[in-house]
């Protein structure tokens, strides 16, 4: 994690890399053109490679960084913003393109984890608020490598089951936990779905594509 970041007019970058128990001073000279050097900030997690050296004037043990890229949540944030910008330019998030919701849906598809607390919350709320609706549960993984493909397949099938609306949901979690809902395939599957899709992903402070 970066701390003590300094970017003087010389174009060189100076910072410390730290974890819970240690830190090391780092220098990255202006002729090193790593892809993320302009996006550095204190607190960012990074992957670096370089050469260990001694700065004799101060007797400092330091790392001369040859390559740097954002890692962990920093890298995911960057991917999120780039994809969001590209898909928004295509109009995928245009509110005017949203399908209208039915006033009295006869059948509601629920796409979520079959074991998560979110499913029980949804079923309890539907039973209390609108017990007349038939509910079709399509259990899927909501995180991990296979989650996006399962969500996409469920969205393909809901229109074939005479459903009026689909609810795609999961509970809260870290950016990594929620990443399946930031996959381009999932965004496009929602747009292609033949029925309106309502999403309830994460907590109030969580935002996904």
PDB file of C-alpha atoms in Angstrom:
ATOM      1  CA  UNK A   1       0.000   0.000   0.000  1.00  0.00           C
ATOM      2  CA  UNK A   2       1.333   3.418  -0.948  1.00  0.00           C
ATOM      3  CA  UNK A   3       1.932   6.108   1.659  1.00  0.00           C
ATOM      4  CA  UNK A   4       3.922   9.351   1.843  1.00  0.00           C
ATOM      5  CA  UNK A   5       3.440   9.883  -1.887  1.00  0.00           C
ATOM      6  CA  UNK A   6       5.424  12.782  -3.349  1.00  0.00           C
ATOM      7  CA  UNK A   7       5.356  13.912  -6.994  1.00  0.00           C
ATOM      8  CA  UNK A   8       7.784  16.837  -7.405  1.00  0.00           C
ATOM      9  CA  UNK A   9       8.125  18.884 -10.573  1.00  0.00           C
ATOM     10  CA  UNK A  10      11.103  16.779 -11.640  1.00  0.00           C
ATOM     11  CA  UNK A  11       8.669  14.036 -12.740  1.00  0.00           C
ATOM     12  CA  UNK A  12      10.152  11.477 -10.384  1.00  0.00           C
ATOM     13  CA  UNK A  13       7.810   9.764  -7.901  1.00  0.00           C
ATOM     14  CA  UNK A  14       8.725   9.025  -4.302  1.00  0.00           C
ATOM     15  CA  UNK A  15       6.637   6.976  -1.890  1.00  0.00           C
ATOM     16  CA  UNK A  16       6.717   4.307   0.795  1.00  0.00           C
ATOM     17  CA  UNK A  17       5.308   0.826   0.410  1.00  0.00           C
ATOM     18  CA  UNK A  18       3.879  -0.513   3.650  1.00  0.00           C
ATOM     19  CA  UNK A  19       1.891  -3.354   5.122  1.00  0.00           C
ATOM     20  CA  UNK A  20       0.787  -4.051   8.697  1.00  0.00           C
ATOM     21  CA  UNK A  21       4.312  -4.543  10.017  1.00  0.00           C
ATOM     22  CA  UNK A  22       6.905  -2.947   7.738  1.00  0.00           C
ATOM     23  CA  UNK A  23       7.633  -0.320   5.112  1.00  0.00           C
ATOM     24  CA  UNK A  24      10.261   0.495   2.502  1.00  0.00           C
ATOM     25  CA  UNK A  25      11.089   3.729   0.727  1.00  0.00           C
ATOM     26  CA  UNK A  26      10.657   3.688  -3.050  1.00  0.00           C
ATOM     27  CA  UNK A  27      11.660   5.879  -5.957  1.00  0.00           C
ATOM     28  CA  UNK A  28      10.325   5.712  -9.490  1.00  0.00           C
ATOM     29  CA  UNK A  29      12.154   7.873 -11.994  1.00  0.00           C
ATOM     30  CA  UNK A  30      10.378   9.790 -14.717  1.00  0.00           C
ATOM     31  CA  UNK A  31      11.749   7.632 -17.545  1.00  0.00           C
ATOM     32  CA  UNK A  32       9.825   4.602 -16.198  1.00  0.00           C
ATOM     33  CA  UNK A  33       6.499   4.514 -18.026  1.00  0.00           C
ATOM     34  CA  UNK A  34       4.364   2.053 -16.095  1.00  0.00           C
ATOM     35  CA  UNK A  35       0.661   2.085 -17.087  1.00  0.00           C
ATOM     36  CA  UNK A  36      -0.733   3.305 -13.758  1.00  0.00           C
ATOM     37  CA  UNK A  37       1.857   5.813 -12.550  1.00  0.00           C
ATOM     38  CA  UNK A  38      -0.501   8.750 -13.166  1.00  0.00           C
ATOM     39  CA  UNK A  39      -3.259   7.185 -11.051  1.00  0.00           C
ATOM     40  CA  UNK A  40      -1.277   6.740  -7.843  1.00  0.00           C
ATOM     41  CA  UNK A  41      -2.663   7.930  -4.529  1.00  0.00           C
ATOM     42  CA  UNK A  42      -1.985   7.310  -0.887  1.00  0.00           C
ATOM     43  CA  UNK A  43      -3.708   4.104   0.178  1.00  0.00           C
ATOM     44  CA  UNK A  44      -3.609   2.516  -3.284  1.00  0.00           C
ATOM     45  CA  UNK A  45      -2.551  -1.119  -3.441  1.00  0.00           C
ATOM     46  CA  UNK A  46       0.097  -1.790  -6.069  1.00  0.00           C
ATOM     47  CA  UNK A  47       2.290  -4.483  -7.552  1.00  0.00           C
ATOM     48  CA  UNK A  48       5.837  -3.351  -8.237  1.00  0.00           C
ATOM     49  CA  UNK A  49       9.136  -4.731  -9.454  1.00  0.00           C
ATOM     50  CA  UNK A  50      12.491  -3.082  -9.157  1.00  0.00           C
ATOM     51  CA  UNK A  51      16.004  -3.123  -7.783  1.00  0.00           C
ATOM     52  CA  UNK A  52      17.060  -2.830  -4.163  1.00  0.00           C
ATOM     53  CA  UNK A  53      19.651  -0.118  -3.506  1.00  0.00           C
ATOM     54  CA  UNK A  54      21.171   2.064  -0.819  1.00  0.00           C
ATOM     55  CA  UNK A  55      20.786   5.843  -1.000  1.00  0.00           C
ATOM     56  CA  UNK A  56      24.160   6.672   0.446  1.00  0.00           C
ATOM     57  CA  UNK A  57      23.459  10.326   1.252  1.00  0.00           C
ATOM     58  CA  UNK A  58      20.982   9.278   3.948  1.00  0.00           C
ATOM     59  CA  UNK A  59      21.942   5.646   4.408  1.00  0.00           C
ATOM     60  CA  UNK A  60      18.454   4.605   3.293  1.00  0.00           C
ATOM     61  CA  UNK A  61      17.617   1.124   2.104  1.00  0.00           C
ATOM     62  CA  UNK A  62      15.218   1.668  -0.815  1.00  0.00           C
ATOM     63  CA  UNK A  63      13.604   0.151  -3.874  1.00  0.00           C
ATOM     64  CA  UNK A  64      14.136   1.677  -7.315  1.00  0.00           C
ATOM     65  CA  UNK A  65      10.868   0.830  -9.053  1.00  0.00           C
ATOM     66  CA  UNK A  66      11.037  -0.232 -12.699  1.00  0.00           C
ATOM     67  CA  UNK A  67       7.398  -1.253 -13.126  1.00  0.00           C
ATOM     68  CA  UNK A  68       4.193  -0.505 -11.238  1.00  0.00           C
ATOM     69  CA  UNK A  69       0.535  -1.375 -11.654  1.00  0.00           C
ATOM     70  CA  UNK A  70      -2.526  -1.032  -9.479  1.00  0.00           C
ATOM     71  CA  UNK A  71      -3.552  -4.178  -7.637  1.00  0.00           C
ATOM     72  CA  UNK A  72      -6.474  -5.535  -5.647  1.00  0.00           C
ATOM     73  CA  UNK A  73      -9.384  -3.148  -5.278  1.00  0.00           C
ATOM     74  CA  UNK A  74      -7.479  -0.354  -7.009  1.00  0.00           C
ATOM     75  CA  UNK A  75      -7.241  -2.397 -10.196  1.00  0.00           C
ATOM     76  CA  UNK A  76     -10.894  -3.427  -9.938  1.00  0.00           C
ATOM     77  CA  UNK A  77     -11.943   0.195  -9.475  1.00  0.00           C
ATOM     78  CA  UNK A  78     -10.056   1.152 -12.606  1.00  0.00           C
ATOM     79  CA  UNK A  79     -11.665  -1.667 -14.623  1.00  0.00           C
ATOM     80  CA  UNK A  80     -15.074  -0.704 -13.216  1.00  0.00           C
ATOM     81  CA  UNK A  81     -14.760   2.939 -14.260  1.00  0.00           C
ATOM     82  CA  UNK A  82     -13.448   2.138 -17.745  1.00  0.00           C
ATOM     83  CA  UNK A  83     -16.212  -0.373 -18.463  1.00  0.00           C
ATOM     84  CA  UNK A  84     -18.862   1.920 -16.980  1.00  0.00           C
ATOM     85  CA  UNK A  85     -17.728   4.733 -19.267  1.00  0.00           C
ATOM     86  CA  UNK A  86     -17.706   2.527 -22.362  1.00  0.00           C
ATOM     87  CA  UNK A  87     -21.116   0.958 -21.718  1.00  0.00           C
ATOM     88  CA  UNK A  88     -22.658   4.310 -20.819  1.00  0.00           C
ATOM     89  CA  UNK A  89     -21.462   5.683 -24.165  1.00  0.00           C
ATOM     90  CA  UNK A  90     -23.417   2.864 -25.833  1.00  0.00           C
ATOM     91  CA  UNK A  91     -26.563   3.895 -23.951  1.00  0.00           C
ATOM     92  CA  UNK A  92     -26.878   0.743 -21.853  1.00  0.00           C
ATOM     93  CA  UNK A  93     -27.639   2.767 -18.704  1.00  0.00           C
ATOM     94  CA  UNK A  94     -30.058   5.195 -20.363  1.00  0.00           C
ATOM     95  CA  UNK A  95     -33.144   5.450 -18.086  1.00  0.00           C
ATOM     96  CA  UNK A  96     -35.271   6.089 -21.161  1.00  0.00           C
ATOM     97  CA  UNK A  97     -34.531   2.570 -22.413  1.00  0.00           C
ATOM     98  CA  UNK A  98     -35.828   0.800 -19.309  1.00  0.00           C
ATOM     99  CA  UNK A  99     -38.773  -1.533 -19.741  1.00  0.00           C
ATOM    100  CA  UNK A 100     -41.854  -0.491 -17.743  1.00  0.00           C
ATOM    101  CA  UNK A 101     -42.660  -2.565 -14.666  1.00  0.00           C
ATOM    102  CA  UNK A 102     -46.013  -4.392 -14.550  1.00  0.00           C
ATOM    103  CA  UNK A 103     -48.469  -3.099 -11.950  1.00  0.00           C
ATOM    104  CA  UNK A 104     -49.549  -6.599 -10.883  1.00  0.00           C
ATOM    105  CA  UNK A 105     -47.030  -9.237 -11.928  1.00  0.00           C
ATOM    106  CA  UNK A 106     -48.532 -12.701 -11.912  1.00  0.00           C
ATOM    107  CA  UNK A 107     -45.134 -14.424 -11.794  1.00  0.00           C
ATOM    108  CA  UNK A 108     -41.879 -13.055 -10.412  1.00  0.00           C
ATOM    109  CA  UNK A 109     -38.512 -14.678 -11.163  1.00  0.00           C
ATOM    110  CA  UNK A 110     -35.932 -14.400  -8.383  1.00  0.00           C
ATOM    111  CA  UNK A 111     -32.306 -14.885  -9.443  1.00  0.00           C
ATOM    112  CA  UNK A 112     -29.996 -15.186  -6.454  1.00  0.00           C
ATOM    113  CA  UNK A 113     -28.056 -17.644  -4.331  1.00  0.00           C
ATOM    114  CA  UNK A 114     -30.109 -20.620  -3.211  1.00  0.00           C
ATOM    115  CA  UNK A 115     -28.437 -20.569   0.212  1.00  0.00           C
ATOM    116  CA  UNK A 116     -27.997 -16.865   0.942  1.00  0.00           C
ATOM    117  CA  UNK A 117     -29.943 -14.784   3.436  1.00  0.00           C
ATOM    118  CA  UNK A 118     -31.024 -12.518   0.573  1.00  0.00           C
ATOM    119  CA  UNK A 119     -33.371 -15.212  -0.785  1.00  0.00           C
ATOM    120  CA  UNK A 120     -35.168 -15.602   2.528  1.00  0.00           C
ATOM    121  CA  UNK A 121     -35.500 -11.833   2.863  1.00  0.00           C
ATOM    122  CA  UNK A 122     -37.004 -11.611  -0.627  1.00  0.00           C
ATOM    123  CA  UNK A 123     -39.453 -14.478  -0.108  1.00  0.00           C
ATOM    124  CA  UNK A 124     -40.544 -13.122   3.275  1.00  0.00           C
ATOM    125  CA  UNK A 125     -41.114  -9.654   1.852  1.00  0.00           C
ATOM    126  CA  UNK A 126     -43.039 -10.960  -1.165  1.00  0.00           C
ATOM    127  CA  UNK A 127     -45.223 -13.092   1.090  1.00  0.00           C
ATOM    128  CA  UNK A 128     -46.034 -10.053   3.210  1.00  0.00           C
ATOM    129  CA  UNK A 129     -46.348  -7.437   0.466  1.00  0.00           C
ATOM    130  CA  UNK A 130     -47.707  -9.330  -2.551  1.00  0.00           C
ATOM    131  CA  UNK A 131     -48.719 -12.918  -1.746  1.00  0.00           C
ATOM    132  CA  UNK A 132     -50.780 -13.233  -4.921  1.00  0.00           C
ATOM    133  CA  UNK A 133     -47.698 -13.536  -7.116  1.00  0.00           C
ATOM    134  CA  UNK A 134     -46.246 -16.884  -8.102  1.00  0.00           C
ATOM    135  CA  UNK A 135     -42.500 -16.903  -7.402  1.00  0.00           C
ATOM    136  CA  UNK A 136     -39.984 -18.810  -9.512  1.00  0.00           C
ATOM    137  CA  UNK A 137     -36.554 -19.124  -7.863  1.00  0.00           C
ATOM    138  CA  UNK A 138     -33.547 -19.608 -10.130  1.00  0.00           C
ATOM    139  CA  UNK A 139     -30.562 -20.341  -7.844  1.00  0.00           C
ATOM    140  CA  UNK A 140     -27.175 -19.157  -9.126  1.00  0.00           C
ATOM    141  CA  UNK A 141     -23.707 -18.480  -7.803  1.00  0.00           C
ATOM    142  CA  UNK A 142     -23.415 -14.813  -6.870  1.00  0.00           C
ATOM    143  CA  UNK A 143     -19.620 -14.630  -6.612  1.00  0.00           C
ATOM    144  CA  UNK A 144     -16.639 -16.481  -7.986  1.00  0.00           C
ATOM    145  CA  UNK A 145     -15.445 -17.486 -11.431  1.00  0.00           C
ATOM    146  CA  UNK A 146     -18.671 -19.151 -12.606  1.00  0.00           C
ATOM    147  CA  UNK A 147     -21.140 -16.655 -11.176  1.00  0.00           C
ATOM    148  CA  UNK A 148     -21.430 -14.362 -14.218  1.00  0.00           C
ATOM    149  CA  UNK A 149     -22.099 -17.220 -16.646  1.00  0.00           C
ATOM    150  CA  UNK A 150     -24.801 -18.669 -14.373  1.00  0.00           C
ATOM    151  CA  UNK A 151     -26.467 -15.274 -13.998  1.00  0.00           C
ATOM    152  CA  UNK A 152     -26.423 -14.773 -17.772  1.00  0.00           C
ATOM    153  CA  UNK A 153     -28.001 -18.197 -18.334  1.00  0.00           C
ATOM    154  CA  UNK A 154     -30.721 -17.498 -15.766  1.00  0.00           C
ATOM    155  CA  UNK A 155     -31.549 -14.204 -17.470  1.00  0.00           C
ATOM    156  CA  UNK A 156     -31.844 -16.057 -20.781  1.00  0.00           C
ATOM    157  CA  UNK A 157     -34.357 -18.505 -19.349  1.00  0.00           C
ATOM    158  CA  UNK A 158     -36.708 -16.236 -17.382  1.00  0.00           C
ATOM    159  CA  UNK A 159     -38.470 -15.021 -20.504  1.00  0.00           C
ATOM    160  CA  UNK A 160     -39.267 -18.616 -21.436  1.00  0.00           C
ATOM    161  CA  UNK A 161     -41.017 -19.304 -18.118  1.00  0.00           C
ATOM    162  CA  UNK A 162     -43.870 -16.818 -18.599  1.00  0.00           C
ATOM    163  CA  UNK A 163     -42.488 -14.489 -15.919  1.00  0.00           C
ATOM    164  CA  UNK A 164     -43.533 -10.840 -15.844  1.00  0.00           C
ATOM    165  CA  UNK A 165     -40.502  -9.417 -14.055  1.00  0.00           C
ATOM    166  CA  UNK A 166     -37.164 -10.691 -12.752  1.00  0.00           C
ATOM    167  CA  UNK A 167     -35.428  -9.758  -9.529  1.00  0.00           C
ATOM    168  CA  UNK A 168     -31.629 -10.152  -9.563  1.00  0.00           C
ATOM    169  CA  UNK A 169     -30.225  -9.829  -6.056  1.00  0.00           C
ATOM    170  CA  UNK A 170     -27.568 -10.651  -3.504  1.00  0.00           C
ATOM    171  CA  UNK A 171     -26.406  -9.309  -0.137  1.00  0.00           C
ATOM    172  CA  UNK A 172     -23.503  -7.024   0.543  1.00  0.00           C
ATOM    173  CA  UNK A 173     -19.800  -7.675   0.253  1.00  0.00           C
ATOM    174  CA  UNK A 174     -16.500  -6.277  -0.915  1.00  0.00           C
ATOM    175  CA  UNK A 175     -15.892  -5.050  -4.452  1.00  0.00           C
ATOM    176  CA  UNK A 176     -14.342  -8.437  -5.217  1.00  0.00           C
ATOM    177  CA  UNK A 177     -17.383 -10.263  -3.791  1.00  0.00           C
ATOM    178  CA  UNK A 178     -19.769  -8.250  -5.965  1.00  0.00           C
ATOM    179  CA  UNK A 179     -17.640  -8.377  -9.090  1.00  0.00           C
ATOM    180  CA  UNK A 180     -19.913 -10.792 -11.007  1.00  0.00           C
ATOM    181  CA  UNK A 181     -22.402  -7.910 -11.206  1.00  0.00           C
ATOM    182  CA  UNK A 182     -19.782  -5.732 -12.905  1.00  0.00           C
ATOM    183  CA  UNK A 183     -19.121  -8.164 -15.733  1.00  0.00           C
ATOM    184  CA  UNK A 184     -19.979  -6.895 -19.212  1.00  0.00           C
ATOM    185  CA  UNK A 185     -21.757 -10.164 -20.059  1.00  0.00           C
ATOM    186  CA  UNK A 186     -24.181  -9.650 -17.170  1.00  0.00           C
ATOM    187  CA  UNK A 187     -24.886  -6.025 -18.102  1.00  0.00           C
ATOM    188  CA  UNK A 188     -25.653  -7.004 -21.693  1.00  0.00           C
ATOM    189  CA  UNK A 189     -27.778  -9.976 -20.594  1.00  0.00           C
ATOM    190  CA  UNK A 190     -29.943  -7.618 -18.538  1.00  0.00           C
ATOM    191  CA  UNK A 191     -30.350  -5.351 -21.552  1.00  0.00           C
ATOM    192  CA  UNK A 192     -31.287  -8.302 -23.794  1.00  0.00           C
ATOM    193  CA  UNK A 193     -33.693  -9.868 -21.305  1.00  0.00           C
ATOM    194  CA  UNK A 194     -37.230  -9.957 -22.668  1.00  0.00           C
ATOM    195  CA  UNK A 195     -38.785  -8.879 -19.371  1.00  0.00           C
ATOM    196  CA  UNK A 196     -37.883  -6.005 -17.005  1.00  0.00           C
ATOM    197  CA  UNK A 197     -35.113  -6.792 -14.517  1.00  0.00           C
ATOM    198  CA  UNK A 198     -34.961  -5.191 -11.088  1.00  0.00           C
ATOM    199  CA  UNK A 199     -31.584  -5.411  -9.349  1.00  0.00           C
ATOM    200  CA  UNK A 200     -30.940  -5.366  -5.630  1.00  0.00           C
ATOM    201  CA  UNK A 201     -27.210  -5.980  -5.221  1.00  0.00           C
ATOM    202  CA  UNK A 202     -25.231  -5.273  -2.070  1.00  0.00           C
ATOM    203  CA  UNK A 203     -25.936  -2.735   0.624  1.00  0.00           C
ATOM    204  CA  UNK A 204     -27.087   0.843   0.184  1.00  0.00           C
ATOM    205  CA  UNK A 205     -23.519   2.078  -0.266  1.00  0.00           C
ATOM    206  CA  UNK A 206     -22.615  -0.544  -2.880  1.00  0.00           C
ATOM    207  CA  UNK A 207     -22.733   0.334  -6.574  1.00  0.00           C
ATOM    208  CA  UNK A 208     -22.453  -2.174  -9.421  1.00  0.00           C
ATOM    209  CA  UNK A 209     -22.911  -1.937 -13.166  1.00  0.00           C
TER     210      UNK A 209
END
